[in-house]
């Protein structure tokens, strides 16, 4: 397995530093080791205190890790002071760690200083020359160069000049620049590359710099070239920001696991929905009780709290050669009535995770009762039902068509109940 090392501060709020670095390594399939340079008492609003780890003990951690676990890449984050920078640079040199990403962390998003002012020279002179990639944000590039940077052209010039300080590649991050596009400049010594993504409208950007640098290190550990590592990491940080977590009263953290978990959840949801579809297809009579252009199979994630957590086929099921067919792979929040009902049902009774909606006829409602399915006729607001039945009968009104809705613990169980109903009802 590929292995990486983060040398950074701990963020007690869980959003930046060591905590996000290890999540990022894990999300990218890289084994993470860590050397902690400082403890910060920190949350989404700011830094309440900093407890530096003595350089001797930082060395002790570095020796423990590097003498036993040869890492394929490393990244540095918050280093705090000049002594720590020197200790880290010496150790990385001694152990010949060559795939090094230096995130020259100076100030937290909240404005709190994370690097002593007199340590900037040590950072520039001792650490930057070892970096394969250095990733300054705009304020950090300004400190390194001693001038303001307010345009993309100025970022390009900054990238060229910072490279003269010794790093092999420079990534100047543009997260602090006004505008609709989030542009970073990557310079490899020959070519200037613009990496651009649309700006996401979210306050949850705590830890973006750390997550980005950790993702670059993870990709370098996996043998990607520096340019490929940075472009893959840009995609990763954009995903992590788009899945940002609304936690705390300040800037919430990015979510390095967000995109991965979503993919996993969609794949589980798809399996459950396709199994249910197969169960419907086994009983051809099921095709007779679909509601034209409206029936679907729905799946709720555990703990669903929005329609984004309800999956279904993207368009209604339809009859095709006497069986049931669908067009397209499952999606979340398909926008199909009555997905809201499964959300409410699951929130009321966490065991309910599957639902199928069918055509209404009075005979179908009777057949459901005759099968001893626990059946309730809806009168009034669904949200006010005290218990979720197995079968909900919605009679037609002038405003809306009737429906029969089956709730179950899984979509497959809902499909089996549908098949039971279809068999008892076949021919009608
Ligand atoms: N709102 C946003 N939408 C999309 N991308 C963003 C947004 N904010 C930041 N980014 C991207 O995140 C990455 C990190 O950029 P940024 O310049 O904010 O780093 P940083 O200042 O070091 O982060 P930190 O806040 O952790 O100190 C960049 O690629 C930037 O373009
Ligand atoms: C520990 C730590 N490292 C880095 C940053 C920068 O985001 C932070 N806020 N905290």
CSV table of C-alpha atoms and ligand atoms in Angstrom, one decimal:
chain,number,residue,atom,x,y,z
A,1,UNK,CA,0.0,0.0,0.0
A,2,UNK,CA,1.2,3.5,-0.7
A,3,UNK,CA,2.2,5.4,2.4
A,4,UNK,CA,2.3,9.2,3.1
A,5,UNK,CA,3.3,11.3,6.1
A,6,UNK,CA,1.8,14.6,7.3
A,7,UNK,CA,3.9,16.9,9.5
A,8,UNK,CA,1.3,19.4,10.8
A,9,UNK,CA,-0.6,20.8,13.7
A,10,UNK,CA,-3.7,19.2,15.3
A,11,UNK,CA,-7.0,21.0,14.9
A,12,UNK,CA,-9.3,20.1,17.8
A,13,UNK,CA,-12.3,21.1,15.7
A,14,UNK,CA,-11.4,18.3,13.2
A,15,UNK,CA,-11.5,20.5,10.1
A,16,UNK,CA,-7.9,21.4,9.3
A,17,UNK,CA,-4.3,20.1,10.0
A,18,UNK,CA,-3.6,16.5,10.9
A,19,UNK,CA,-7.3,15.6,11.1
A,20,UNK,CA,-8.2,16.5,7.5
A,21,UNK,CA,-4.8,15.3,6.2
A,22,UNK,CA,-5.4,11.8,7.5
A,23,UNK,CA,-9.0,11.8,6.2
A,24,UNK,CA,-7.7,12.9,2.8
A,25,UNK,CA,-5.0,10.2,2.6
A,26,UNK,CA,-7.6,7.6,3.6
A,27,UNK,CA,-10.1,8.8,1.0
A,28,UNK,CA,-7.5,8.5,-1.7
A,29,UNK,CA,-6.5,5.0,-0.6
A,30,UNK,CA,-3.1,6.0,0.9
A,31,UNK,CA,-1.9,4.8,4.3
A,32,UNK,CA,-1.3,7.9,6.5
A,33,UNK,CA,1.3,8.5,9.2
A,34,UNK,CA,1.5,11.7,11.2
A,35,UNK,CA,4.0,13.9,13.1
A,36,UNK,CA,2.2,16.5,15.2
A,37,UNK,CA,4.0,19.8,15.5
A,38,UNK,CA,1.5,21.6,17.7
A,39,UNK,CA,-1.8,21.2,19.4
A,40,UNK,CA,-4.3,23.9,18.6
A,41,UNK,CA,-7.4,24.5,20.7
A,42,UNK,CA,-9.5,25.4,17.7
A,43,UNK,CA,-13.0,25.3,16.4
A,44,UNK,CA,-14.8,26.6,13.3
A,45,UNK,CA,-14.7,30.2,14.6
A,46,UNK,CA,-11.0,30.5,15.6
A,47,UNK,CA,-7.9,29.4,17.4
A,48,UNK,CA,-8.2,29.6,21.2
A,49,UNK,CA,-4.7,28.5,22.1
A,50,UNK,CA,-1.6,26.9,20.7
A,51,UNK,CA,0.6,24.4,22.5
A,52,UNK,CA,3.8,23.8,20.5
A,53,UNK,CA,5.4,20.3,20.6
A,54,UNK,CA,9.1,20.7,21.6
A,55,UNK,CA,11.4,20.2,18.6
A,56,UNK,CA,13.1,17.2,20.3
A,57,UNK,CA,9.8,15.4,20.5
A,58,UNK,CA,9.0,16.3,16.9
A,59,UNK,CA,12.3,14.7,16.0
A,60,UNK,CA,11.4,11.7,18.1
A,61,UNK,CA,8.2,11.3,16.1
A,62,UNK,CA,9.9,11.7,12.8
A,63,UNK,CA,12.6,9.1,13.7
A,64,UNK,CA,9.9,6.7,14.9
A,65,UNK,CA,7.9,7.0,11.6
A,66,UNK,CA,10.7,7.3,9.1
A,67,UNK,CA,13.0,4.6,10.5
A,68,UNK,CA,10.2,2.0,10.3
A,69,UNK,CA,7.8,3.1,7.6
A,70,UNK,CA,9.4,4.4,4.3
A,71,UNK,CA,6.8,6.9,3.0
A,72,UNK,CA,6.3,7.6,-0.7
A,73,UNK,CA,5.4,11.2,-0.1
A,74,UNK,CA,5.2,13.8,2.8
A,75,UNK,CA,3.5,17.1,3.3
A,76,UNK,CA,4.2,19.8,5.9
A,77,UNK,CA,1.5,22.1,7.3
A,78,UNK,CA,1.6,24.3,10.4
A,79,UNK,CA,5.2,24.3,11.7
A,80,UNK,CA,4.9,27.2,14.1
A,81,UNK,CA,8.5,28.4,14.6
A,82,UNK,CA,12.0,28.4,13.1
A,83,UNK,CA,13.4,25.7,15.3
A,84,UNK,CA,10.6,23.3,14.2
A,85,UNK,CA,11.2,24.1,10.6
A,86,UNK,CA,14.9,23.4,10.9
A,87,UNK,CA,14.3,20.1,12.7
A,88,UNK,CA,11.8,19.0,10.1
A,89,UNK,CA,14.0,20.0,7.1
A,90,UNK,CA,17.0,18.2,8.6
A,91,UNK,CA,15.1,15.0,9.2
A,92,UNK,CA,13.4,14.9,5.8
A,93,UNK,CA,16.9,15.5,4.2
A,94,UNK,CA,18.4,12.7,6.3
A,95,UNK,CA,15.7,10.3,5.3
A,96,UNK,CA,15.8,11.4,1.7
A,97,UNK,CA,12.1,12.1,1.5
A,98,UNK,CA,11.9,13.5,-2.0
A,99,UNK,CA,8.2,13.7,-2.8
A,100,UNK,CA,7.6,16.6,-0.4
A,101,UNK,CA,4.7,19.1,-0.5
A,102,UNK,CA,5.2,22.2,1.6
A,103,UNK,CA,2.0,24.1,2.5
A,104,UNK,CA,3.6,27.2,3.9
A,105,UNK,CA,0.8,27.7,6.6
A,106,UNK,CA,1.1,31.1,8.2
A,107,UNK,CA,-2.3,32.4,9.3
A,108,UNK,CA,-5.6,30.5,9.9
A,109,UNK,CA,-8.8,31.5,8.0
A,110,UNK,CA,-10.0,33.1,11.2
A,111,UNK,CA,-6.9,35.4,11.1
A,112,UNK,CA,-5.0,33.7,13.9
A,113,UNK,CA,-1.2,33.4,13.3
A,114,UNK,CA,0.1,29.8,13.0
A,115,UNK,CA,3.7,30.7,12.2
A,116,UNK,CA,5.8,33.1,14.1
A,117,UNK,CA,6.8,36.2,12.1
A,118,UNK,CA,10.5,35.6,12.5
A,119,UNK,CA,10.2,32.0,11.1
A,120,UNK,CA,9.5,33.1,7.5
A,121,UNK,CA,13.2,33.2,6.6
A,122,UNK,CA,13.7,29.7,7.9
A,123,UNK,CA,10.7,28.5,5.9
A,124,UNK,CA,12.1,30.1,2.7
A,125,UNK,CA,15.7,29.2,3.2
A,126,UNK,CA,15.6,25.7,4.9
A,127,UNK,CA,12.3,24.1,3.7
A,128,UNK,CA,11.4,25.5,0.3
A,129,UNK,CA,14.5,24.2,-1.4
A,130,UNK,CA,13.5,20.6,-0.4
A,131,UNK,CA,9.9,21.0,-1.8
A,132,UNK,CA,8.8,19.1,-4.9
A,133,UNK,CA,5.6,21.3,-4.7
A,134,UNK,CA,5.0,24.4,-2.6
A,135,UNK,CA,1.4,25.6,-2.2
A,136,UNK,CA,1.2,29.2,-1.0
A,137,UNK,CA,-2.2,30.9,-0.9
A,138,UNK,CA,-2.3,34.6,-1.8
A,139,UNK,CA,-1.5,36.0,1.6
A,140,UNK,CA,1.4,33.5,2.0
A,141,UNK,CA,2.8,34.3,-1.5
A,142,UNK,CA,2.6,38.0,-0.5
A,143,UNK,CA,4.6,37.4,2.7
A,144,UNK,CA,7.2,35.4,0.7
A,145,UNK,CA,7.6,38.1,-1.9
A,146,UNK,CA,6.9,41.2,0.2
A,147,UNK,CA,4.3,42.7,-2.2
A,148,UNK,CA,0.6,42.5,-2.8
A,149,UNK,CA,-0.9,40.1,-5.4
A,150,UNK,CA,-4.3,41.0,-6.6
A,151,UNK,CA,-4.7,39.6,-10.1
A,152,UNK,CA,-4.2,36.3,-12.0
A,153,UNK,CA,-1.3,37.9,-13.9
A,154,UNK,CA,0.3,38.8,-10.6
A,155,UNK,CA,-0.1,35.2,-9.4
A,156,UNK,CA,1.7,34.0,-12.6
A,157,UNK,CA,4.6,36.4,-11.8
A,158,UNK,CA,4.6,35.2,-8.2
A,159,UNK,CA,4.8,31.6,-9.2
A,160,UNK,CA,7.8,32.3,-11.3
A,161,UNK,CA,9.6,34.2,-8.5
A,162,UNK,CA,8.8,31.7,-5.8
A,163,UNK,CA,10.3,29.0,-7.9
A,164,UNK,CA,13.6,30.8,-7.7
A,165,UNK,CA,13.5,30.1,-4.0
A,166,UNK,CA,14.2,26.4,-4.7
A,167,UNK,CA,11.0,24.4,-5.0
A,168,UNK,CA,10.7,22.3,-8.2
A,169,UNK,CA,7.0,23.2,-8.7
A,170,UNK,CA,4.9,26.1,-7.4
A,171,UNK,CA,1.1,26.1,-7.0
A,172,UNK,CA,-0.2,29.6,-6.1
A,173,UNK,CA,-3.8,29.2,-4.8
A,174,UNK,CA,-6.3,31.8,-5.8
A,175,UNK,CA,-9.0,31.0,-3.2
A,176,UNK,CA,-8.6,34.5,-1.8
A,177,UNK,CA,-9.1,36.3,-5.1
A,178,UNK,CA,-12.5,37.9,-6.0
A,179,UNK,CA,-14.4,36.4,-8.9
A,180,UNK,CA,-16.6,33.6,-10.1
A,181,UNK,CA,-13.8,31.2,-11.0
A,182,UNK,CA,-11.3,29.7,-8.5
A,183,UNK,CA,-8.1,29.8,-10.4
A,184,UNK,CA,-4.8,28.4,-9.2
A,185,UNK,CA,-1.5,28.8,-11.0
A,186,UNK,CA,0.9,25.8,-11.4
A,187,UNK,CA,4.4,26.4,-12.6
A,188,UNK,CA,6.8,23.5,-13.4
A,189,UNK,CA,9.8,25.6,-14.4
A,190,UNK,CA,8.8,25.7,-18.1
A,191,UNK,CA,5.0,26.0,-18.4
A,192,UNK,CA,2.4,28.0,-16.6
A,193,UNK,CA,-0.8,26.1,-16.1
A,194,UNK,CA,-4.1,27.6,-15.0
A,195,UNK,CA,-6.3,25.3,-12.9
A,196,UNK,CA,-9.8,26.6,-12.8
A,197,UNK,CA,-13.1,25.6,-11.2
A,198,UNK,CA,-16.3,27.5,-10.6
A,199,UNK,CA,-16.6,29.1,-7.2
A,200,UNK,CA,-18.9,27.2,-4.9
A,201,UNK,CA,-21.3,29.3,-2.9
A,202,UNK,CA,-20.5,28.0,0.6
A,203,UNK,CA,-19.0,29.3,3.8
A,204,UNK,CA,-17.7,25.8,4.6
A,205,UNK,CA,-14.1,26.2,3.5
A,206,UNK,CA,-12.2,25.6,6.7
A,207,UNK,CA,-9.2,23.4,6.0
A,208,UNK,CA,-9.2,23.8,2.2
A,209,UNK,CA,-5.5,24.5,2.0
A,210,UNK,CA,-4.6,21.5,4.2
A,211,UNK,CA,-6.9,19.1,2.3
A,212,UNK,CA,-5.6,20.3,-1.1
A,213,UNK,CA,-1.9,19.8,-0.1
A,214,UNK,CA,-2.6,16.4,1.5
A,215,UNK,CA,-4.4,15.3,-1.7
A,216,UNK,CA,-1.4,16.4,-3.8
A,217,UNK,CA,0.9,14.4,-1.4
A,218,UNK,CA,-1.4,11.3,-1.6
A,219,UNK,CA,-1.4,11.5,-5.5
A,220,UNK,CA,2.4,11.9,-5.5
A,221,UNK,CA,2.7,8.8,-3.2
A,222,UNK,CA,0.7,7.0,-5.9
A,223,UNK,CA,3.3,7.9,-8.5
A,224,UNK,CA,1.4,10.5,-10.3
A,225,UNK,CA,3.5,13.2,-11.9
A,226,UNK,CA,3.4,16.6,-10.1
A,227,UNK,CA,1.1,18.1,-12.8
A,228,UNK,CA,-1.3,15.1,-12.7
A,229,UNK,CA,-1.2,15.1,-8.9
A,230,UNK,CA,-2.1,18.7,-8.7
A,231,UNK,CA,-5.0,18.5,-11.3
A,232,UNK,CA,-6.4,15.4,-9.5
A,233,UNK,CA,-6.1,17.2,-6.2
A,234,UNK,CA,-7.9,20.2,-7.5
A,235,UNK,CA,-10.8,18.0,-8.5
A,236,UNK,CA,-10.6,16.4,-5.0
A,237,UNK,CA,-10.7,19.7,-3.1
A,238,UNK,CA,-13.6,21.0,-5.2
A,239,UNK,CA,-15.6,17.8,-4.3
A,240,UNK,CA,-14.6,18.1,-0.7
A,241,UNK,CA,-15.8,21.7,-0.6
A,242,UNK,CA,-19.0,20.8,-2.4
A,243,UNK,CA,-19.7,18.2,0.3
A,244,UNK,CA,-18.6,20.7,3.0
A,245,UNK,CA,-20.0,20.0,6.5
A,246,UNK,CA,-22.3,22.4,8.2
A,247,UNK,CA,-20.9,22.1,11.7
A,248,UNK,CA,-20.2,24.8,14.4
A,249,UNK,CA,-21.1,28.5,14.2
A,250,UNK,CA,-18.2,29.6,12.0
A,251,UNK,CA,-16.6,28.3,8.8
A,252,UNK,CA,-17.5,24.6,8.6
A,253,UNK,CA,-14.9,22.1,7.3
A,254,UNK,CA,-14.5,20.6,3.9
A,255,UNK,CA,-15.4,16.9,3.7
A,256,UNK,CA,-12.7,14.8,2.2
A,257,UNK,CA,-14.8,11.6,2.5
A,258,UNK,CA,-17.9,13.3,1.0
A,259,UNK,CA,-17.6,12.4,-2.6
A,260,UNK,CA,-16.4,8.9,-1.8
A,261,UNK,CA,-19.2,8.1,0.6
A,262,UNK,CA,-21.8,9.5,-1.8
A,263,UNK,CA,-20.5,7.2,-4.6
A,264,UNK,CA,-20.6,4.2,-2.2
A,265,UNK,CA,-24.2,5.1,-1.1
A,266,UNK,CA,-25.4,5.5,-4.7
A,267,UNK,CA,-23.9,2.1,-5.6
A,268,UNK,CA,-25.7,0.5,-2.6
A,269,UNK,CA,-28.9,2.3,-3.4
A,270,UNK,CA,-28.6,1.1,-7.1
A,271,UNK,CA,-28.1,-2.5,-6.0
A,272,UNK,CA,-31.2,-2.4,-3.8
A,273,UNK,CA,-33.3,-0.8,-6.5
A,274,UNK,CA,-32.2,-3.2,-9.2
A,275,UNK,CA,-32.9,-6.2,-6.9
A,276,UNK,CA,-36.4,-4.8,-6.3
A,277,UNK,CA,-36.9,-4.3,-10.1
A,278,UNK,CA,-35.9,-7.9,-10.7
A,279,UNK,CA,-38.4,-9.0,-8.1
A,280,UNK,CA,-41.2,-7.1,-9.9
A,281,UNK,CA,-40.1,-8.5,-13.2
A,282,UNK,CA,-40.4,-12.1,-11.9
A,283,UNK,CA,-44.2,-11.6,-11.6
A,284,UNK,CA,-45.5,-10.3,-15.0
A,285,UNK,CA,-48.8,-9.3,-13.4
A,286,UNK,CA,-47.0,-6.5,-11.6
A,287,UNK,CA,-46.9,-4.6,-14.9
A,288,UNK,CA,-50.8,-4.4,-14.7
A,289,UNK,CA,-50.8,-2.4,-11.5
A,290,UNK,CA,-48.3,0.3,-12.3
A,291,UNK,CA,-49.6,3.9,-12.3
A,292,UNK,CA,-49.0,5.1,-15.9
A,293,UNK,CA,-46.0,7.5,-16.0
A,294,UNK,CA,-45.8,7.7,-12.2
A,295,UNK,CA,-44.7,4.5,-10.6
A,296,UNK,CA,-41.2,4.1,-9.3
A,297,UNK,CA,-39.2,2.3,-6.7
A,298,UNK,CA,-37.6,4.4,-3.9
A,299,UNK,CA,-34.8,3.7,-1.5
A,300,UNK,CA,-33.9,5.8,1.6
A,301,UNK,CA,-30.4,6.0,3.0
A,302,UNK,CA,-30.1,5.3,6.7
A,303,UNK,CA,-30.7,8.5,8.6
A,304,UNK,CA,-32.0,10.3,5.6
A,305,UNK,CA,-32.6,14.0,6.3
A,306,UNK,CA,-33.3,15.5,2.9
A,307,UNK,CA,-34.5,14.4,-0.6
A,308,UNK,CA,-30.8,14.2,-1.5
A,309,UNK,CA,-30.9,11.0,0.6
A,310,UNK,CA,-33.7,9.3,-1.4
A,311,UNK,CA,-32.8,7.3,-4.5
A,312,UNK,CA,-35.1,6.1,-7.3
A,313,UNK,CA,-34.9,5.4,-11.0
A,314,UNK,CA,-34.6,8.7,-12.9
A,315,UNK,CA,-37.9,8.3,-14.8
A,316,UNK,CA,-41.0,6.3,-14.0
A,317,UNK,CA,-41.2,2.5,-14.6
A,318,UNK,CA,-43.0,1.5,-17.7
A,319,UNK,CA,-44.5,-1.6,-19.3
A,320,UNK,CA,-42.5,-3.1,-22.1
A,321,UNK,CA,-43.4,-6.5,-23.8
A,322,UNK,CA,-45.5,-7.5,-20.8
A,323,UNK,CA,-42.8,-6.8,-18.2
A,324,UNK,CA,-41.5,-3.8,-16.3
A,325,UNK,CA,-38.7,-1.7,-17.7
A,326,UNK,CA,-36.8,1.5,-16.6
A,327,UNK,CA,-34.6,3.9,-18.4
A,328,UNK,CA,-31.4,5.0,-16.7
A,329,UNK,CA,-29.4,4.2,-13.5
A,330,UNK,CA,-30.7,5.3,-10.1
A,331,UNK,CA,-30.2,8.9,-8.9
A,332,UNK,CA,-30.6,10.7,-5.6
A,333,UNK,CA,-33.4,13.4,-5.5
A,334,UNK,CA,-34.9,12.3,-8.8
A,335,UNK,CA,-37.7,14.9,-8.2
A,336,UNK,CA,-40.4,12.3,-8.6
A,337,UNK,CA,-43.6,12.4,-6.5
A,338,UNK,CA,-43.9,10.8,-3.9
A,339,UNK,CA,-40.2,10.6,-2.8
A,340,UNK,CA,-41.0,13.1,0.0
A,341,UNK,CA,-43.3,10.5,1.5
A,342,UNK,CA,-40.5,8.0,1.9
A,343,UNK,CA,-38.4,10.6,3.6
A,344,UNK,CA,-41.1,11.4,6.1
A,345,UNK,CA,-41.9,7.7,6.6
A,346,UNK,CA,-38.2,7.0,7.3
A,347,UNK,CA,-37.9,9.9,9.7
A,348,UNK,CA,-41.0,8.6,11.6
A,349,UNK,CA,-39.9,5.0,11.6
A,350,UNK,CA,-36.2,4.4,10.8
A,351,UNK,CA,-36.9,0.8,9.8
A,352,UNK,CA,-38.8,1.9,6.6
A,353,UNK,CA,-36.3,2.3,3.7
A,354,UNK,CA,-38.2,1.1,0.7
A,355,UNK,CA,-41.3,2.3,-1.2
A,356,UNK,CA,-43.2,1.6,-4.4
A,357,UNK,CA,-46.2,3.6,-5.7
A,358,UNK,CA,-48.9,2.0,-7.8
A,359,UNK,CA,-52.1,2.7,-9.6
A,360,UNK,CA,-55.2,3.3,-7.5
A,361,UNK,CA,-58.4,1.3,-7.9
A,362,UNK,CA,-61.0,0.6,-5.2
A,363,UNK,CA,-60.5,-3.1,-5.9
A,364,UNK,CA,-56.7,-2.8,-5.3
A,365,UNK,CA,-57.4,-1.2,-2.0
A,366,UNK,CA,-59.7,-4.1,-1.1
A,367,UNK,CA,-57.2,-6.7,-2.3
A,368,UNK,CA,-54.5,-5.1,0.0
A,369,UNK,CA,-56.7,-5.4,3.0
A,370,UNK,CA,-57.7,-9.0,2.0
A,371,UNK,CA,-54.0,-9.9,2.0
A,372,UNK,CA,-53.8,-8.7,5.6
A,373,UNK,CA,-51.4,-5.9,4.6
A,374,UNK,CA,-51.7,-3.2,7.3
A,375,UNK,CA,-53.7,-0.7,5.2
A,376,UNK,CA,-54.6,2.9,6.0
A,377,UNK,CA,-56.7,5.2,3.9
A,378,UNK,CA,-55.2,8.7,3.9
A,379,UNK,CA,-57.4,11.4,5.2
A,380,UNK,CA,-55.6,14.6,5.8
A,381,UNK,CA,-51.9,15.2,6.2
A,382,UNK,CA,-49.5,12.2,5.7
A,383,UNK,CA,-47.0,13.8,8.1
A,384,UNK,CA,-49.6,13.6,10.8
A,385,UNK,CA,-50.0,9.8,10.6
A,386,UNK,CA,-49.0,8.3,13.9
A,387,UNK,CA,-47.7,5.1,12.4
A,388,UNK,CA,-46.5,4.2,8.9
A,389,UNK,CA,-48.8,1.4,7.4
A,390,UNK,CA,-47.6,-1.2,4.9
A,391,UNK,CA,-50.1,0.1,2.4
A,392,UNK,CA,-51.3,3.7,2.1
A,393,UNK,CA,-54.4,4.2,0.0
A,394,UNK,CA,-54.8,7.7,-1.4
A,395,UNK,CA,-58.2,8.1,-3.0
A,396,UNK,CA,-58.6,10.3,-6.1
A,397,UNK,CA,-59.8,13.8,-5.6
A,398,UNK,CA,-60.6,16.6,-8.1
A,399,UNK,CA,-57.0,17.9,-7.7
A,400,UNK,CA,-55.1,14.7,-7.8
A,401,UNK,CA,-55.1,11.1,-9.0
A,402,UNK,CA,-55.4,8.3,-6.5
A,403,UNK,CA,-52.4,6.1,-5.6
A,404,UNK,CA,-51.6,3.0,-3.6
A,405,UNK,CA,-48.2,3.3,-1.8
A,406,UNK,CA,-46.4,0.3,-0.4
A,407,UNK,CA,-43.9,0.9,2.4
A,408,UNK,CA,-41.3,-1.7,3.5
A,409,UNK,CA,-37.9,-2.2,5.1
A,410,UNK,CA,-36.3,-2.6,1.7
A,411,UNK,CA,-37.2,-1.8,-1.9
A,412,UNK,CA,-37.1,-5.6,-2.5
A,413,UNK,CA,-39.6,-6.2,0.3
A,414,UNK,CA,-41.8,-3.6,-1.2
A,415,UNK,CA,-41.5,-5.4,-4.6
A,416,UNK,CA,-42.4,-8.7,-3.0
A,417,UNK,CA,-45.5,-7.1,-1.5
A,418,UNK,CA,-46.3,-5.6,-4.9
A,419,UNK,CA,-46.0,-9.0,-6.5
A,420,UNK,CA,-48.4,-10.5,-3.8
A,421,UNK,CA,-50.9,-7.8,-4.6
A,422,UNK,CA,-50.5,-8.2,-8.4
A,423,UNK,CA,-51.1,-12.0,-8.1
A,424,UNK,CA,-54.2,-11.7,-6.0
A,425,UNK,CA,-55.4,-9.1,-8.4
A,426,UNK,CA,-54.4,-10.4,-11.7
A,427,UNK,CA,-56.9,-10.2,-14.5
A,428,UNK,CA,-58.4,-6.9,-13.2
B,1,LIG,N1,-15.7,28.7,-2.5
B,1,LIG,C1,-14.9,27.9,-3.2
B,1,LIG,N2,-15.3,27.2,-4.3
B,1,LIG,C2,-14.5,26.4,-5.0
B,1,LIG,N3,-13.2,26.3,-4.7
B,1,LIG,C3,-12.7,26.9,-3.7
B,1,LIG,C4,-13.5,27.8,-2.9
B,1,LIG,N4,-12.7,28.3,-1.9
B,1,LIG,C5,-11.5,27.8,-2.1
B,1,LIG,N5,-11.4,27.0,-3.2
B,1,LIG,C6,-10.3,26.3,-3.7
B,1,LIG,O1,-9.7,25.6,-2.6
B,1,LIG,C7,-8.3,25.5,-2.8
B,1,LIG,C8,-7.6,26.1,-1.6
B,1,LIG,O2,-7.6,27.5,-1.7
B,1,LIG,P1,-7.3,28.6,-0.7
B,1,LIG,O3,-6.6,29.7,-1.4
B,1,LIG,O4,-8.6,29.0,0.0
B,1,LIG,O5,-6.3,27.9,0.3
B,1,LIG,P2,-5.9,28.3,1.8
B,1,LIG,O6,-6.2,29.8,2.0
B,1,LIG,O7,-4.5,27.8,2.0
B,1,LIG,O8,-6.9,27.5,2.6
B,1,LIG,P3,-7.2,27.6,4.3
B,1,LIG,O9,-8.5,28.3,4.4
B,1,LIG,O10,-7.2,26.2,4.7
B,1,LIG,O11,-6.0,28.4,4.8
B,1,LIG,C9,-8.0,26.3,-4.1
B,1,LIG,O12,-7.9,25.4,-5.2
B,1,LIG,C10,-9.2,27.2,-4.2
B,1,LIG,O13,-9.4,27.5,-5.6
B,2,LIG,C1,-3.7,23.1,12.8
B,2,LIG,C2,-4.0,23.9,11.6
B,2,LIG,N1,-3.3,23.8,10.5
B,2,LIG,C3,-3.6,24.6,9.4
B,2,LIG,C4,-4.6,25.5,9.5
B,2,LIG,C5,-4.9,26.4,8.3
B,2,LIG,O1,-6.1,26.2,7.7
B,2,LIG,C6,-5.4,25.6,10.6
B,2,LIG,N2,-6.4,26.4,10.8
B,2,LIG,N3,-5.1,24.8,11.7
